Tab-separated table of C-alpha atoms in Angstrom:
chain	number	residue	atom	x	y	z
A	1	GLU	CA	-11.243	31.350	-58.840
A	2	THR	CA	-8.638	33.776	-59.631
A	3	GLY	CA	-10.078	37.093	-59.813
A	4	VAL	CA	-8.336	38.831	-57.523
A	5	THR	CA	-4.746	37.669	-56.162
A	6	GLN	CA	-2.652	38.790	-53.419
A	7	THR	CA	0.937	38.083	-52.665
A	8	PRO	CA	2.437	36.941	-50.130
A	9	ARG	CA	-0.100	34.841	-48.162
A	10	HIS	CA	1.921	34.958	-45.481
A	11	LEU	CA	4.721	37.222	-43.975
A	12	VAL	CA	6.203	37.315	-40.392
A	13	MET	CA	8.568	40.745	-40.381
A	14	GLY	CA	10.406	42.406	-37.396
A	15	MET	CA	9.666	45.928	-36.239
A	16	THR	CA	12.244	47.306	-38.346
A	17	ASN	CA	11.827	45.594	-41.612
A	18	LYS	CA	10.170	46.687	-44.511
A	19	LYS	CA	7.780	44.697	-46.674
A	20	SER	CA	4.933	45.163	-49.546
A	21	LEU	CA	1.903	43.619	-49.917
A	22	LYS	CA	0.851	43.087	-53.851
A	23	CYS	CA	-3.131	42.808	-55.449
A	24	GLU	CA	-3.182	42.249	-58.514
A	25	GLN	CA	-7.507	42.127	-59.985
A	26	HIS	CA	-7.796	40.355	-63.403
A	27	LEU	CA	-11.589	41.802	-63.406
A	28	GLY	CA	-11.559	44.887	-65.298
A	29	HIS	CA	-12.520	47.009	-62.055
A	30	ASN	CA	-12.140	50.581	-61.740
A	31	ALA	CA	-11.898	50.714	-57.799
A	32	MET	CA	-9.475	48.675	-55.329
A	33	TYR	CA	-9.399	48.739	-51.750
A	34	TRP	CA	-7.568	47.496	-48.641
A	35	TYR	CA	-9.202	46.134	-45.710
A	36	LYS	CA	-7.426	44.812	-42.014
A	37	GLN	CA	-9.301	42.279	-40.264
A	38	SER	CA	-7.859	41.993	-36.928
A	39	ALA	CA	-9.001	38.979	-34.807
A	40	LYS	CA	-13.225	39.401	-33.435
A	41	LYS	CA	-13.300	42.553	-35.185
A	42	PRO	CA	-14.622	43.937	-38.363
A	43	LEU	CA	-12.977	44.249	-41.268
A	44	GLU	CA	-11.895	47.825	-41.424
A	45	LEU	CA	-11.331	49.982	-44.475
A	46	MET	CA	-7.905	51.278	-44.969
A	47	PHE	CA	-7.811	52.796	-48.348
A	48	VAL	CA	-9.959	53.148	-51.744
A	49	TYR	CA	-8.510	53.708	-54.878
A	50	SER	CA	-10.364	54.592	-58.116
A	51	LEU	CA	-9.084	54.661	-61.642
A	52	GLU	CA	-5.351	54.899	-59.672
A	53	GLU	CA	-6.389	58.018	-57.557
A	54	ARG	CA	-6.704	57.433	-53.772
A	55	VAL	CA	-10.176	58.678	-53.077
A	56	GLU	CA	-10.351	57.416	-49.350
A	57	ASN	CA	-7.713	57.190	-46.504
A	58	ASN	CA	-9.582	56.297	-43.172
A	59	SER	CA	-7.091	57.722	-40.878
A	60	VAL	CA	-4.399	54.744	-41.381
A	61	PRO	CA	-0.993	55.584	-39.568
A	62	SER	CA	1.860	56.753	-41.951
A	63	ARG	CA	3.539	53.258	-41.583
A	64	PHE	CA	0.985	51.876	-43.911
A	65	SER	CA	1.735	53.524	-47.501
A	66	PRO	CA	-0.675	52.552	-50.294
A	67	GLU	CA	0.721	52.858	-53.939
A	68	CYS	CA	-1.659	52.136	-57.031
A	69	PRO	CA	0.673	52.216	-60.132
A	70	ASN	CA	-2.369	51.069	-62.229
A	71	SER	CA	-5.812	49.919	-62.206
A	72	SER	CA	-4.942	46.419	-61.830
A	73	HIS	CA	-2.172	46.733	-59.365
A	74	LEU	CA	-2.277	47.653	-55.660
A	75	PHE	CA	0.458	47.700	-53.169
A	76	LEU	CA	0.699	48.134	-49.573
A	77	HIS	CA	3.937	49.322	-47.993
A	78	LEU	CA	4.846	48.703	-44.692
A	79	HIS	CA	7.397	50.070	-42.265
A	80	THR	CA	8.459	49.804	-38.814
A	81	LEU	CA	5.209	48.128	-38.231
A	82	GLN	CA	3.664	47.430	-34.538
A	83	PRO	CA	2.872	43.758	-33.210
A	84	GLU	CA	-0.564	45.043	-33.370
A	85	ASP	CA	-0.357	45.522	-36.835
A	86	SER	CA	-0.585	41.972	-36.931
A	87	ALA	CA	-3.843	40.635	-38.617
A	88	LEU	CA	-5.085	39.644	-42.166
A	89	TYR	CA	-4.886	42.101	-44.869
A	90	LEU	CA	-7.180	41.957	-47.516
A	91	CYS	CA	-7.673	43.847	-50.983
A	92	ALA	CA	-10.391	44.063	-52.906
A	93	SER	CA	-12.058	45.606	-56.206
A	94	SER	CA	-15.320	46.285	-57.532
A	95	GLN	CA	-16.507	47.754	-60.784
A	96	ASN	CA	-16.036	51.526	-59.464
A	97	PRO	CA	-16.223	52.901	-55.934
A	98	SER	CA	-19.885	53.418	-55.673
A	99	PRO	CA	-21.762	51.903	-52.817
A	100	SER	CA	-24.013	49.992	-55.106
A	101	TYR	CA	-21.164	47.788	-56.442
A	102	GLU	CA	-20.483	44.637	-55.026
A	103	GLN	CA	-16.790	43.886	-53.769
A	104	TYR	CA	-14.657	41.173	-54.483
A	105	PHE	CA	-12.012	40.166	-52.491
A	106	GLY	CA	-8.356	38.430	-52.417
A	107	PRO	CA	-7.464	35.474	-50.340
A	108	GLY	CA	-5.729	37.950	-48.024
A	109	THR	CA	-2.104	37.681	-46.643
A	110	ARG	CA	-1.602	37.227	-42.895
A	111	LEU	CA	0.933	39.159	-41.449
A	112	THR	CA	2.405	38.612	-37.821
A	113	VAL	CA	4.561	41.539	-36.888
A	114	THR	CA	7.106	40.131	-33.996
B	1	ARG	CA	-21.958	53.086	-30.344
B	2	LYS	CA	-21.126	50.935	-33.669
B	3	GLU	CA	-22.097	51.813	-37.080
B	4	VAL	CA	-23.213	48.669	-38.000
B	5	GLU	CA	-23.991	46.046	-35.397
B	6	GLN	CA	-24.767	42.145	-35.847
B	7	ASP	CA	-25.122	39.631	-32.704
B	8	PRO	CA	-22.032	37.304	-32.884
B	9	GLY	CA	-23.930	34.156	-31.748
B	10	PRO	CA	-22.687	31.648	-32.554
B	11	PHE	CA	-26.039	30.253	-33.838
B	12	ASN	CA	-26.026	26.427	-33.281
B	13	VAL	CA	-28.629	25.235	-35.087
B	14	PRO	CA	-29.615	21.463	-36.837
B	15	GLU	CA	-29.693	20.630	-40.389
B	16	GLY	CA	-32.951	21.528	-41.739
B	17	ALA	CA	-33.773	24.124	-39.237
B	18	THR	CA	-34.722	27.625	-40.095
B	19	VAL	CA	-32.562	30.610	-38.452
B	20	ALA	CA	-32.292	34.107	-39.030
B	21	PHE	CA	-29.903	37.219	-38.105
B	22	ASN	CA	-30.641	40.707	-37.891
B	23	CYS	CA	-27.993	43.477	-38.427
B	24	THR	CA	-28.833	47.109	-37.388
B	25	TYR	CA	-27.033	50.430	-38.836
B	26	SER	CA	-26.948	53.749	-37.174
B	27	ASN	CA	-26.651	56.103	-39.998
B	28	SER	CA	-30.001	56.797	-41.854
B	29	ALA	CA	-27.676	58.154	-45.216
B	30	SER	CA	-26.839	54.525	-45.721
B	31	GLN	CA	-27.481	53.631	-49.268
B	32	SER	CA	-26.728	50.090	-50.223
B	33	PHE	CA	-26.955	46.715	-47.720
B	34	PHE	CA	-25.267	43.410	-48.410
B	35	TRP	CA	-24.537	40.391	-46.573
B	36	TYR	CA	-21.367	38.528	-47.531
B	37	ARG	CA	-20.278	35.157	-46.216
B	38	GLN	CA	-16.887	34.650	-44.389
B	39	ASP	CA	-15.580	31.034	-43.955
B	40	CYS	CA	-12.971	30.015	-41.732
B	41	ARG	CA	-9.224	31.614	-42.672
B	42	LYS	CA	-11.336	32.434	-46.242
B	43	GLU	CA	-12.080	35.962	-47.779
B	44	PRO	CA	-15.400	37.376	-47.787
B	45	LYS	CA	-18.002	36.719	-50.663
B	46	LEU	CA	-21.117	38.119	-51.558
B	47	LEU	CA	-24.069	36.174	-50.654
B	48	MET	CA	-26.708	38.709	-51.466
B	49	SER	CA	-27.408	42.200	-52.060
B	50	VAL	CA	-30.842	43.313	-49.962
B	51	TYR	CA	-33.110	45.767	-51.827
B	52	SER	CA	-35.932	48.013	-50.594
B	53	SER	CA	-38.389	45.293	-51.809
B	54	GLY	CA	-36.822	42.645	-49.911
B	55	ASN	CA	-35.749	39.538	-52.019
B	56	GLU	CA	-34.829	36.367	-52.324
B	57	ASP	CA	-31.814	33.440	-53.521
B	58	GLY	CA	-33.133	29.795	-52.930
B	59	ARG	CA	-33.182	29.216	-49.577
B	60	PHE	CA	-31.599	32.800	-48.836
B	61	THR	CA	-34.260	35.644	-47.653
B	62	ALA	CA	-32.848	39.264	-47.199
B	63	GLN	CA	-35.097	42.181	-46.272
B	64	LEU	CA	-34.565	45.887	-45.472
B	65	ASN	CA	-36.266	47.966	-42.766
B	66	ARG	CA	-35.410	51.551	-43.602
B	67	ALA	CA	-37.687	53.135	-40.794
B	68	SER	CA	-36.424	50.927	-37.997
B	69	GLN	CA	-32.675	51.217	-39.909
B	70	TYR	CA	-32.206	46.636	-39.884
B	71	ILE	CA	-31.555	43.873	-41.980
B	72	SER	CA	-32.382	40.648	-41.901
B	73	LEU	CA	-31.068	37.245	-43.636
B	74	LEU	CA	-33.368	33.991	-43.015
B	75	ILE	CA	-31.815	31.099	-43.965
B	76	ARG	CA	-34.412	27.985	-44.827
B	77	ASP	CA	-33.666	24.072	-44.843
B	78	SER	CA	-29.915	25.146	-43.529
B	79	LYS	CA	-27.402	22.946	-44.627
B	80	LEU	CA	-23.769	21.571	-42.937
B	81	SER	CA	-22.542	23.734	-46.003
B	82	ASP	CA	-24.160	27.137	-44.655
B	83	SER	CA	-21.754	26.968	-41.537
B	84	ALA	CA	-19.825	30.081	-41.660
B	85	THR	CA	-19.609	34.165	-40.445
B	86	TYR	CA	-22.371	36.334	-41.879
B	87	LEU	CA	-21.537	39.518	-42.236
B	88	CYS	CA	-23.651	42.573	-42.786
B	89	VAL	CA	-22.391	45.429	-44.953
B	90	VAL	CA	-23.567	49.005	-45.132
B	91	ALA	CA	-22.456	51.323	-47.526
B	92	ARG	CA	-23.229	55.012	-47.847
B	93	ARG	CA	-21.021	58.525	-49.536
B	94	GLY	CA	-18.867	59.773	-46.663
B	95	THR	CA	-17.606	63.482	-46.721
B	96	GLY	CA	-14.361	62.294	-48.844
B	97	GLY	CA	-15.764	59.775	-50.996
B	98	PHE	CA	-17.798	56.088	-50.383
B	99	LYS	CA	-17.672	54.474	-46.989
B	100	THR	CA	-18.101	50.800	-46.833
B	101	ILE	CA	-18.931	48.939	-43.156
B	102	PHE	CA	-18.564	46.160	-42.185
B	103	GLY	CA	-20.321	44.285	-38.986
B	104	ALA	CA	-18.422	41.937	-37.082
B	105	GLY	CA	-20.086	39.117	-38.354
B	106	THR	CA	-22.764	36.411	-36.949
B	107	ARG	CA	-21.641	32.749	-36.678
B	108	LEU	CA	-23.571	29.987	-37.218
B	109	PHE	CA	-22.863	26.025	-37.190
B	110	VAL	CA	-25.273	23.928	-38.874
B	111	LYS	CA	-24.994	20.538	-37.295
B	112	ALA	CA	-25.784	17.149	-38.635
């Protein structure tokens, strides 16, 4: 199944690096999401975009910067990260951002900050 | 207190057993409820939505109790392939938009 794809799948970066995570959905959905999943913790919703407009920002540090150039693509720009930012970053999409709709997840990017 | 709470387990059961998970939520404004399944080192996938009247999908039955603010998942005739982490998900409208809150998950191991 390739409804939601994410690249890269693995990323190791130093604290002074700048990198970007990419997500693409092929489902014709209008809403896209970034989540963070740390070991032994629940998924944490970071950002929600609806039709390229950010509709939710859950107090995420500014070292994470999302970008949604169109309804099929979502980026997460990373700079000056901390080791505690090491986690699995999951992208998801849904038909629209209403709570009623199922979210489809990508395979995630496993990020390690050294 | 976490908004969505689950027993982390692990639940270790033999094949063929029936196992039940509960999940409690604290916000009475919660509107939608789901069970997702997450295999080791994989992304979550929707198992089933949970409706007020309860719903069944094969060996899986989900129920919602709004008065007591909990949802449950019952798995009958467990298979080895049911081994996974089961995530309780609650969604509602927040002040800035929509909020989707995941529980930390309940781990299930089904053994031969």
